[in-house]
Short mmCIF file of C-alpha atoms in Angstrom, two decimals:
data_model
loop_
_atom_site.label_atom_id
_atom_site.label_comp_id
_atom_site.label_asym_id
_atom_site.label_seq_id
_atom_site.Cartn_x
_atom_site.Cartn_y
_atom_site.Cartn_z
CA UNK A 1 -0.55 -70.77 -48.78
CA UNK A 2 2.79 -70.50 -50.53
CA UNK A 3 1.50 -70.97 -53.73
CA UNK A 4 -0.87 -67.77 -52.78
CA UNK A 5 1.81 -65.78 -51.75
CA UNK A 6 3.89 -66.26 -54.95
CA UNK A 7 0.98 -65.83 -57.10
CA UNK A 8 0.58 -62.58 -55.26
CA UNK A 9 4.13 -61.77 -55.99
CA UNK A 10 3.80 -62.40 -59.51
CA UNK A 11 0.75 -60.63 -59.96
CA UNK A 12 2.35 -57.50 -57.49
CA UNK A 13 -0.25 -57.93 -54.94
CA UNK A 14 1.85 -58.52 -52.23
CA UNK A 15 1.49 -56.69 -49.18
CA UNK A 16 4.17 -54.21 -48.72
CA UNK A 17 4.54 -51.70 -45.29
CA UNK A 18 3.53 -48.33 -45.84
CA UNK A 19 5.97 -45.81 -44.37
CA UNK A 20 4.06 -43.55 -41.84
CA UNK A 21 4.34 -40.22 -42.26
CA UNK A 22 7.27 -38.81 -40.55
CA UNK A 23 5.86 -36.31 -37.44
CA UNK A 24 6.85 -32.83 -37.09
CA UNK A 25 8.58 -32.29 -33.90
CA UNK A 26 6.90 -29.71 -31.79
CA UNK A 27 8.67 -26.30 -31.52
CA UNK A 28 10.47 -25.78 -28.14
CA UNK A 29 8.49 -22.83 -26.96
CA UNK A 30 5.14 -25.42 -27.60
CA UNK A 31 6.82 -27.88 -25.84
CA UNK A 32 8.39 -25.36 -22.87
CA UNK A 33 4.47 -24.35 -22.14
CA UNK A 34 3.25 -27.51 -21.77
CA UNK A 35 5.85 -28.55 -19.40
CA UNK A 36 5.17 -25.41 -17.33
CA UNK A 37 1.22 -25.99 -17.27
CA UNK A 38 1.56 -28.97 -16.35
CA UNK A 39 3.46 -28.57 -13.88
CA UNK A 40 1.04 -25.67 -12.57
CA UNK A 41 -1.97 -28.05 -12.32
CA UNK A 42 0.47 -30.45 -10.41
CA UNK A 43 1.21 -28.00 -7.97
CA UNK A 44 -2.41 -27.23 -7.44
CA UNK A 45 -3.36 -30.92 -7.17
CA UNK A 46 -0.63 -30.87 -4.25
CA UNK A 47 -1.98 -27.62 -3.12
CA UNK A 48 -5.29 -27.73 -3.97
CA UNK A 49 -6.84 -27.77 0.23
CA UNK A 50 -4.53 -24.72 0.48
CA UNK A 51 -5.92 -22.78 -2.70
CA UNK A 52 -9.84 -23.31 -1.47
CA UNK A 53 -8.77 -21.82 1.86
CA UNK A 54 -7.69 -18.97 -0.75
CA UNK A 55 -10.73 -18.54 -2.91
CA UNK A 56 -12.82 -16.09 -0.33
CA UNK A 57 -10.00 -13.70 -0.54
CA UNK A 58 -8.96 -14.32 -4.47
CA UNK A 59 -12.83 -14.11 -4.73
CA UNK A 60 -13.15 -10.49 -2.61
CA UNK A 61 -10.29 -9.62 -4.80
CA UNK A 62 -11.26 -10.39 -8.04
CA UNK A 63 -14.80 -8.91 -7.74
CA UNK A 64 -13.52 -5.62 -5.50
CA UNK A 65 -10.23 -5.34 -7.17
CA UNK A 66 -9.85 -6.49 -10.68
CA UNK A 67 -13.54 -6.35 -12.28
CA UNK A 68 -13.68 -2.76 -11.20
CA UNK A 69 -10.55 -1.62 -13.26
CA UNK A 70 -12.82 -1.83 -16.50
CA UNK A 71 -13.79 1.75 -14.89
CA UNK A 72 -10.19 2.62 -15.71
CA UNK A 73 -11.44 3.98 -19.14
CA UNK A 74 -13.63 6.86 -17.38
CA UNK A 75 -10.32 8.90 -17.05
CA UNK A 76 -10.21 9.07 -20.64
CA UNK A 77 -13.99 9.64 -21.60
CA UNK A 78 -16.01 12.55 -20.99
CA UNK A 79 -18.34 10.76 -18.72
CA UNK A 80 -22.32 11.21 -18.44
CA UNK A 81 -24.56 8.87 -16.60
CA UNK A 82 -26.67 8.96 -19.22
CA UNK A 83 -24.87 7.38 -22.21
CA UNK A 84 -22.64 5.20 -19.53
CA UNK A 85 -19.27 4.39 -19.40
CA UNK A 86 -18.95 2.75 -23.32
CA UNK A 87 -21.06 5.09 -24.61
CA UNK A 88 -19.97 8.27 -23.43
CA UNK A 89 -17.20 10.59 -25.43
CA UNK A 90 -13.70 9.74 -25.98
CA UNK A 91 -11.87 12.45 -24.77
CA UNK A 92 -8.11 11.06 -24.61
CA UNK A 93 -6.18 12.93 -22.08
CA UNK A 94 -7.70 16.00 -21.87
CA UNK A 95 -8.93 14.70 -18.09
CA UNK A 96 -5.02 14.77 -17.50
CA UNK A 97 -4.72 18.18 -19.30
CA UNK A 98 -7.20 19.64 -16.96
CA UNK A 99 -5.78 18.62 -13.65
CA UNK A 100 -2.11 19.25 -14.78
CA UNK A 101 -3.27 22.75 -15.78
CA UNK A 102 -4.94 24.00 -12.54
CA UNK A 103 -3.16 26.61 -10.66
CA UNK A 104 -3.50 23.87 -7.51
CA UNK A 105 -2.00 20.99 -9.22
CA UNK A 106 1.82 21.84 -7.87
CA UNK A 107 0.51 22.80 -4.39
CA UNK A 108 -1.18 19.30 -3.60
CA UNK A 109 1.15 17.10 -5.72
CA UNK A 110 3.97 18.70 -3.22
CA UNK A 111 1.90 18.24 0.01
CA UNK A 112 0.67 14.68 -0.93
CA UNK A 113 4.38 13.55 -1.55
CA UNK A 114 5.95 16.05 1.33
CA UNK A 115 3.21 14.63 4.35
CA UNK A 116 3.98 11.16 3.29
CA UNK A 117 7.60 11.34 3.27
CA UNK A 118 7.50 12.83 6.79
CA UNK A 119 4.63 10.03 7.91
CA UNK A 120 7.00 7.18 6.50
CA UNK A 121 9.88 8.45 8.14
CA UNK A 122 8.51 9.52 11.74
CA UNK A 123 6.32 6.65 12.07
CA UNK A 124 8.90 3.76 11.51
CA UNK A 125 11.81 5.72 13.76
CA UNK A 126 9.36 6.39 16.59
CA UNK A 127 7.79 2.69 15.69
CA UNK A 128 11.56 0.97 15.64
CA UNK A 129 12.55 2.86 18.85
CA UNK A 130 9.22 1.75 20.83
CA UNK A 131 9.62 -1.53 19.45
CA UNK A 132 12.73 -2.06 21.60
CA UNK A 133 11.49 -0.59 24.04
CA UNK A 134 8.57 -2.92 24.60
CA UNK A 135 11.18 -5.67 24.26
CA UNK A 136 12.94 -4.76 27.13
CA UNK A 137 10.09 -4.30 28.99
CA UNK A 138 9.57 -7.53 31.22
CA UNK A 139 6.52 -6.98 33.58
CA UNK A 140 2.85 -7.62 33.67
CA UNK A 141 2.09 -3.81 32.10
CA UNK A 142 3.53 -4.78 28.62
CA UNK A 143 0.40 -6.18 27.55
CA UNK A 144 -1.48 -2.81 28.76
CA UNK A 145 1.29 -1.06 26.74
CA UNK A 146 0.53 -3.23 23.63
CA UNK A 147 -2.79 -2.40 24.14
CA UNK A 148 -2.97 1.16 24.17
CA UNK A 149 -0.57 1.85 21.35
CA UNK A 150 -2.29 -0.44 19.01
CA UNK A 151 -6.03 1.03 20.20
CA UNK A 152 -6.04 3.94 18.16
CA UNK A 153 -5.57 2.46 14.68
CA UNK A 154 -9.30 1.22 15.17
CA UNK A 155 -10.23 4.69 15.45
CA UNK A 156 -12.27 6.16 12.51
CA UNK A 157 -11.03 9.48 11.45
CA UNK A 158 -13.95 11.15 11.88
CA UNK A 159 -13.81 9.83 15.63
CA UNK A 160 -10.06 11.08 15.88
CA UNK A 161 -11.59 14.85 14.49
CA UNK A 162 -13.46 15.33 17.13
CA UNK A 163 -10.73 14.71 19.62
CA UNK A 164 -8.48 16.76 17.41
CA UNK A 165 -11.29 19.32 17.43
CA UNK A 166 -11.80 19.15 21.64
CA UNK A 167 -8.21 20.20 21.75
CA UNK A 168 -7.81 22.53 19.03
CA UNK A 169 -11.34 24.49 19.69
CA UNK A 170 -10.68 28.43 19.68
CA UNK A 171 -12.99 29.11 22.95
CA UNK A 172 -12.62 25.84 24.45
CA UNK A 173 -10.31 23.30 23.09
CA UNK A 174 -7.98 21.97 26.18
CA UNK A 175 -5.06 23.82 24.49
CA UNK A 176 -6.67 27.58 24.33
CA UNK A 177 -7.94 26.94 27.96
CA UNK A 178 -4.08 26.02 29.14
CA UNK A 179 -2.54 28.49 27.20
CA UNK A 180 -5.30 31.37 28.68
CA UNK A 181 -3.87 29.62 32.10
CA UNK A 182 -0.59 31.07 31.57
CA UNK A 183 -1.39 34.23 30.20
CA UNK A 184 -1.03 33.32 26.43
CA UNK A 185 -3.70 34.67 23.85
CA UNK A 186 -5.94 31.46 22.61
CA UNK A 187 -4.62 30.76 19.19
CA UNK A 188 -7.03 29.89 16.26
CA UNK A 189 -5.51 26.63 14.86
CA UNK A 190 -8.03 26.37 12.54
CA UNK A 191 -6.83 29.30 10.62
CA UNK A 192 -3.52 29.40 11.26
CA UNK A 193 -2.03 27.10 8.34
CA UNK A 194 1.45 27.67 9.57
CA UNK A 195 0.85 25.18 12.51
CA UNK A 196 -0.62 22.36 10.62
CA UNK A 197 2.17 20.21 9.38
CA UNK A 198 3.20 19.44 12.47
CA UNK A 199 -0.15 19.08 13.77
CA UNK A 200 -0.95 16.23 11.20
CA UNK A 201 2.51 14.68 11.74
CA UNK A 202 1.85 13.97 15.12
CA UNK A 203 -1.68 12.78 14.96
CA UNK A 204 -0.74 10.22 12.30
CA UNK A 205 2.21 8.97 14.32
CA UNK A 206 -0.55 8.90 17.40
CA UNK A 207 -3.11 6.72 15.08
CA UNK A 208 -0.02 4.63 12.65
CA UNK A 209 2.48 4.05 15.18
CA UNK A 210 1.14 1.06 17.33
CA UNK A 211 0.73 -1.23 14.81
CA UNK A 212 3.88 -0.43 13.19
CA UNK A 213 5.67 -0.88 16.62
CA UNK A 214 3.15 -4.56 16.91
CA UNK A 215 4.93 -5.67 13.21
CA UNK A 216 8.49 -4.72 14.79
CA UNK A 217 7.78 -6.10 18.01
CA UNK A 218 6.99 -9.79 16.27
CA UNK A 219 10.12 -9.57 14.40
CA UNK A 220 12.61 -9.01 17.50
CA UNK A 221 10.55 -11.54 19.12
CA UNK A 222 11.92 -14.02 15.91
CA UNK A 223 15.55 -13.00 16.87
CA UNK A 224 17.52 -15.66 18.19
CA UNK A 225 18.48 -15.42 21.72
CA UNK A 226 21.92 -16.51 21.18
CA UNK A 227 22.83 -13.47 19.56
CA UNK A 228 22.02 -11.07 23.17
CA UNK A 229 23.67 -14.32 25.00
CA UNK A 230 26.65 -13.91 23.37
CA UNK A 231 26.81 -10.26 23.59
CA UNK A 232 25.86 -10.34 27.08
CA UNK A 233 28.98 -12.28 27.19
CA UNK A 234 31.36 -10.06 25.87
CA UNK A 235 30.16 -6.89 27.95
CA UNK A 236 27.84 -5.32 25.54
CA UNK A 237 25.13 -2.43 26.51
CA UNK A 238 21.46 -2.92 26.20
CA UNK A 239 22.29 0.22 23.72
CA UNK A 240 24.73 -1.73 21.80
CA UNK A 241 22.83 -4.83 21.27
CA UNK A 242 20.14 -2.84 19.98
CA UNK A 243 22.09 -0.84 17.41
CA UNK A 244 24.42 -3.79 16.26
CA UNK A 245 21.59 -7.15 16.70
CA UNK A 246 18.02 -5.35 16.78
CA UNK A 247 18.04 -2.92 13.61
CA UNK A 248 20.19 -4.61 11.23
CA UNK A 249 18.42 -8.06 11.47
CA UNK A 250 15.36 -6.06 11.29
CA UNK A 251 16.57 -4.54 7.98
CA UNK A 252 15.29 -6.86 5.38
CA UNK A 253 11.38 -6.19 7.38
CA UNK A 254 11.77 -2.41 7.39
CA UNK A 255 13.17 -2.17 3.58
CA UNK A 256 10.30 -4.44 2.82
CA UNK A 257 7.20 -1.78 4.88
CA UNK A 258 9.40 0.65 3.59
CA UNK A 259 9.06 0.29 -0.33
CA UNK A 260 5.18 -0.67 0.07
CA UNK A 261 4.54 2.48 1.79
CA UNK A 262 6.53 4.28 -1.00
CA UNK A 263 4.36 2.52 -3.39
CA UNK A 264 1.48 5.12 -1.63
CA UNK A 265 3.10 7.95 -1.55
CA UNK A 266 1.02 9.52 -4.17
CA UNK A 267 -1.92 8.30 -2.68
CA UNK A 268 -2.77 10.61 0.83
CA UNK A 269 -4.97 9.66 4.00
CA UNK A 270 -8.02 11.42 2.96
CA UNK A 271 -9.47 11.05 6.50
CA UNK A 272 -6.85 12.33 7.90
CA UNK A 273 -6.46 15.34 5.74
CA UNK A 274 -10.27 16.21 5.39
CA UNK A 275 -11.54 15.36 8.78
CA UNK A 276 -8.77 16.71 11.17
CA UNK A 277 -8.41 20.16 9.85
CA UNK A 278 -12.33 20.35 9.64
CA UNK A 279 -12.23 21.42 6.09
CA UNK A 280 -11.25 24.81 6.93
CA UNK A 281 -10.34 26.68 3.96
CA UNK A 282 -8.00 28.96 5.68
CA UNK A 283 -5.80 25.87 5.29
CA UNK A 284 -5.88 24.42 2.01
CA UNK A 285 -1.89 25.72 1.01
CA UNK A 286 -0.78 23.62 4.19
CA UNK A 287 -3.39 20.53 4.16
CA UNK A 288 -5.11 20.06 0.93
CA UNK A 289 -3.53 17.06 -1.28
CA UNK A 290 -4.65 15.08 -4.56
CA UNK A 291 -7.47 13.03 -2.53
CA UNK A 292 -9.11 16.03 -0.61
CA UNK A 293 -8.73 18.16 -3.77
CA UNK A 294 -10.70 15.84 -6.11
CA UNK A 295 -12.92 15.15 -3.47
CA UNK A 296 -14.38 18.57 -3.00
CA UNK A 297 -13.80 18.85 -7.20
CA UNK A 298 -16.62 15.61 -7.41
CA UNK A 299 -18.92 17.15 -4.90
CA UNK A 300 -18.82 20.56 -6.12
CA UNK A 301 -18.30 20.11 -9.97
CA UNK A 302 -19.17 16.70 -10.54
CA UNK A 303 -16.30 16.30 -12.50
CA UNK A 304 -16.24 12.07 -12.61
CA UNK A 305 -13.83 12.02 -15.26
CA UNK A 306 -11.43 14.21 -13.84
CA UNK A 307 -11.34 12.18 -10.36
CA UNK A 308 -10.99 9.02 -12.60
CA UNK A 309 -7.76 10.37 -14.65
CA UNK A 310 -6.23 11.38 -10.89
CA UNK A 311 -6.99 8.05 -9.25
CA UNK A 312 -5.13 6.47 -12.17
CA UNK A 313 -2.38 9.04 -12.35
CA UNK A 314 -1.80 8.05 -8.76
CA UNK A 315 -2.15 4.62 -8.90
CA UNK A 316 0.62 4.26 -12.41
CA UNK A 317 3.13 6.91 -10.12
CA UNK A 318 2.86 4.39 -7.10
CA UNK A 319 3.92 1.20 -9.15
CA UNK A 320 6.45 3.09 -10.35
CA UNK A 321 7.81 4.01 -7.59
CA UNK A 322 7.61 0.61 -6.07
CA UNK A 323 9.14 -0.86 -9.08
CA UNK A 324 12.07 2.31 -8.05
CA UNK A 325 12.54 1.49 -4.93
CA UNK A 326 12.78 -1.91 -5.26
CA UNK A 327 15.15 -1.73 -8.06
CA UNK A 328 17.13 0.35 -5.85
CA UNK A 329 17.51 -2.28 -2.76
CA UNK A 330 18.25 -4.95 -5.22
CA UNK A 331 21.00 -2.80 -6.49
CA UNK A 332 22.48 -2.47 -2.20
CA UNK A 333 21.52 -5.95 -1.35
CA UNK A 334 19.49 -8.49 -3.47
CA UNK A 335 18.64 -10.33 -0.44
CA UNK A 336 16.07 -7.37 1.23
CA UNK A 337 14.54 -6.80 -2.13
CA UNK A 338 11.09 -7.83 -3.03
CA UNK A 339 11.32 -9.79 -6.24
#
């Protein structure tokens, strides 16, 4: 064997190592995402019973929510049913240009923003105040009380018209019948536009309020006892507890209800507009908004693209604001914010 190995020597047939070639490193932002997917599929190994609970609702979301935004491009196409959605003609924002340019477009923009506003603001005082109410109610009628405020939200709006309509009838609607009992002329709400702001601001807080009061109600319930103790202790009213416990542990939940209901601002109740005022065109300045506007616009016109371009006019102004408000509470306090 040695003489083989120095014969290969001589001859320069002797095995030598190769090198191997040197690797390039991967960059950091290669390596970064493969840390973070894998760590995403560990977390749904750990997680994975809890994310098939999940798939009905990512499912119902997916097909009802996402698959559905391909539509999107309708607001910018002149739309015919013929040549479909990809084959009809490209318009660009002329959809926009139309809407913007109506004589109407100021009216319901300011209604749809003004009736919201005064829904978000009545509904979570009176909802906040019954709330404690309910909590310092300790008998066998607070479940009845539950009850009844949280029945109407289960109410259709077309239900809730014709109860709107039984009082608000001209010849005999239960409010023309007791004003005729006092000697008052019978008013006809249902062209008098004046009145309807109000009216709609108190038959939304009659449908919204219980279950706002039900979301408030669960949150005192989370409050600590100790706290009242204590200020039981040192004298305190049933007033005072509520104004410096209740509300301002109940901030972060109300900021929270708060900014997703601002995210809707631009986006009306169109039962509640259309149905309550019976679609009385003596009212459109006080009751018409963006959703009852383009509704009658589809039925009457047939405009498709035009409803398209306002559905996603209101839906980009909504994540705006949200993405506002939001910003603004994380501004105050970072700890009641969102994200």
């Amino acid at each position: 064997m040695l003489n083989n190995v120095s014969r290969s020597v001589e001859t320069g047939t002797a095995h030598r190592s190769v090198p191997e070639p040197e690797r390039t490193p991967a960059p950091p932002g290669a390596r970064k995402r493969k840390s973070v997917i894998r760590r995403e599929l560990q977390h749904f190994r750990n997680n994975r019973e809890l994310f098939l609970l999940s798939l009905p609702g990512i499912l119902y979301k997916l097909i009802f929510a996402y698959i559905p935004m391909v539509g999107l491009i309708i607001a910018f196409k002149h739309y015919r049913y013929d040549l479909g959605i990809f084959g009809s003609e490209w318009v660009g924002l002329e959809n926009f240009r139309y809407l913007f340019s109506t004589d109407t477009a100021w009216r319901i923009t300011r209604n749809t923003v003004l009736y919201n506003a005064a829904y978000i603001v009545v509904t979570t005082v009176a909802a906040l105040l019954l709330a404690i109410f309910m909590n310092e109610i300790r008998s066998k009628w607070s479940k009845f009380y539950q009850t009844a405020l949280f029945l109407p939200h289960f109410l259709s709006w077309v239900l809730v018209g014709y109860v709107a309509y039984a009082f608000l009838n001209h010849s005999d609607g239960f409010i023309n019948r007791t004003l005729q009992m006092f000697g008052i002329d019978p008013v006809s709400w249902y062209q008098t536009a004046e009145a309807w702001p109000a009216i709609l601001i108190l038959v939304h807080l009659w449908k919204a309020v219980g279950f706002n009061t039900l979301i408030y109600f669960a949150g005192i319930i989370g409050i600590n006892s100790e706290y009242y103790e204590a200020a039981r202790i040192d004298g305190a009213t049933k007033w005072q507890m509520a104004a410096k416990i209740t509300v301002p542990l109940l901030a972060p939940l109300v900021i929270i209800l708060l900014i997703l209901s601002i995210g809707s601002m631009f986006r009306g109740d169109f039962g509640l507009h259309y149905f309550i005022p019976n679609n009385s065109g003596f009212l459109y300045g006080s009751t018409d908004i963006i959703d009852t506007y383009v509704y009658r616009a589809l039925r009457e016109i047939g405009n498709v693209s035009m409803s398209a371009a306002t559905g996603f006019y209101q839906s980009v102004v909504g994540f705006v604001l949200v993405l506002v408000a939001n910003g603004i509470v994380r501004k105050i306090n970072p700890d009641h914010s969102l994200w």
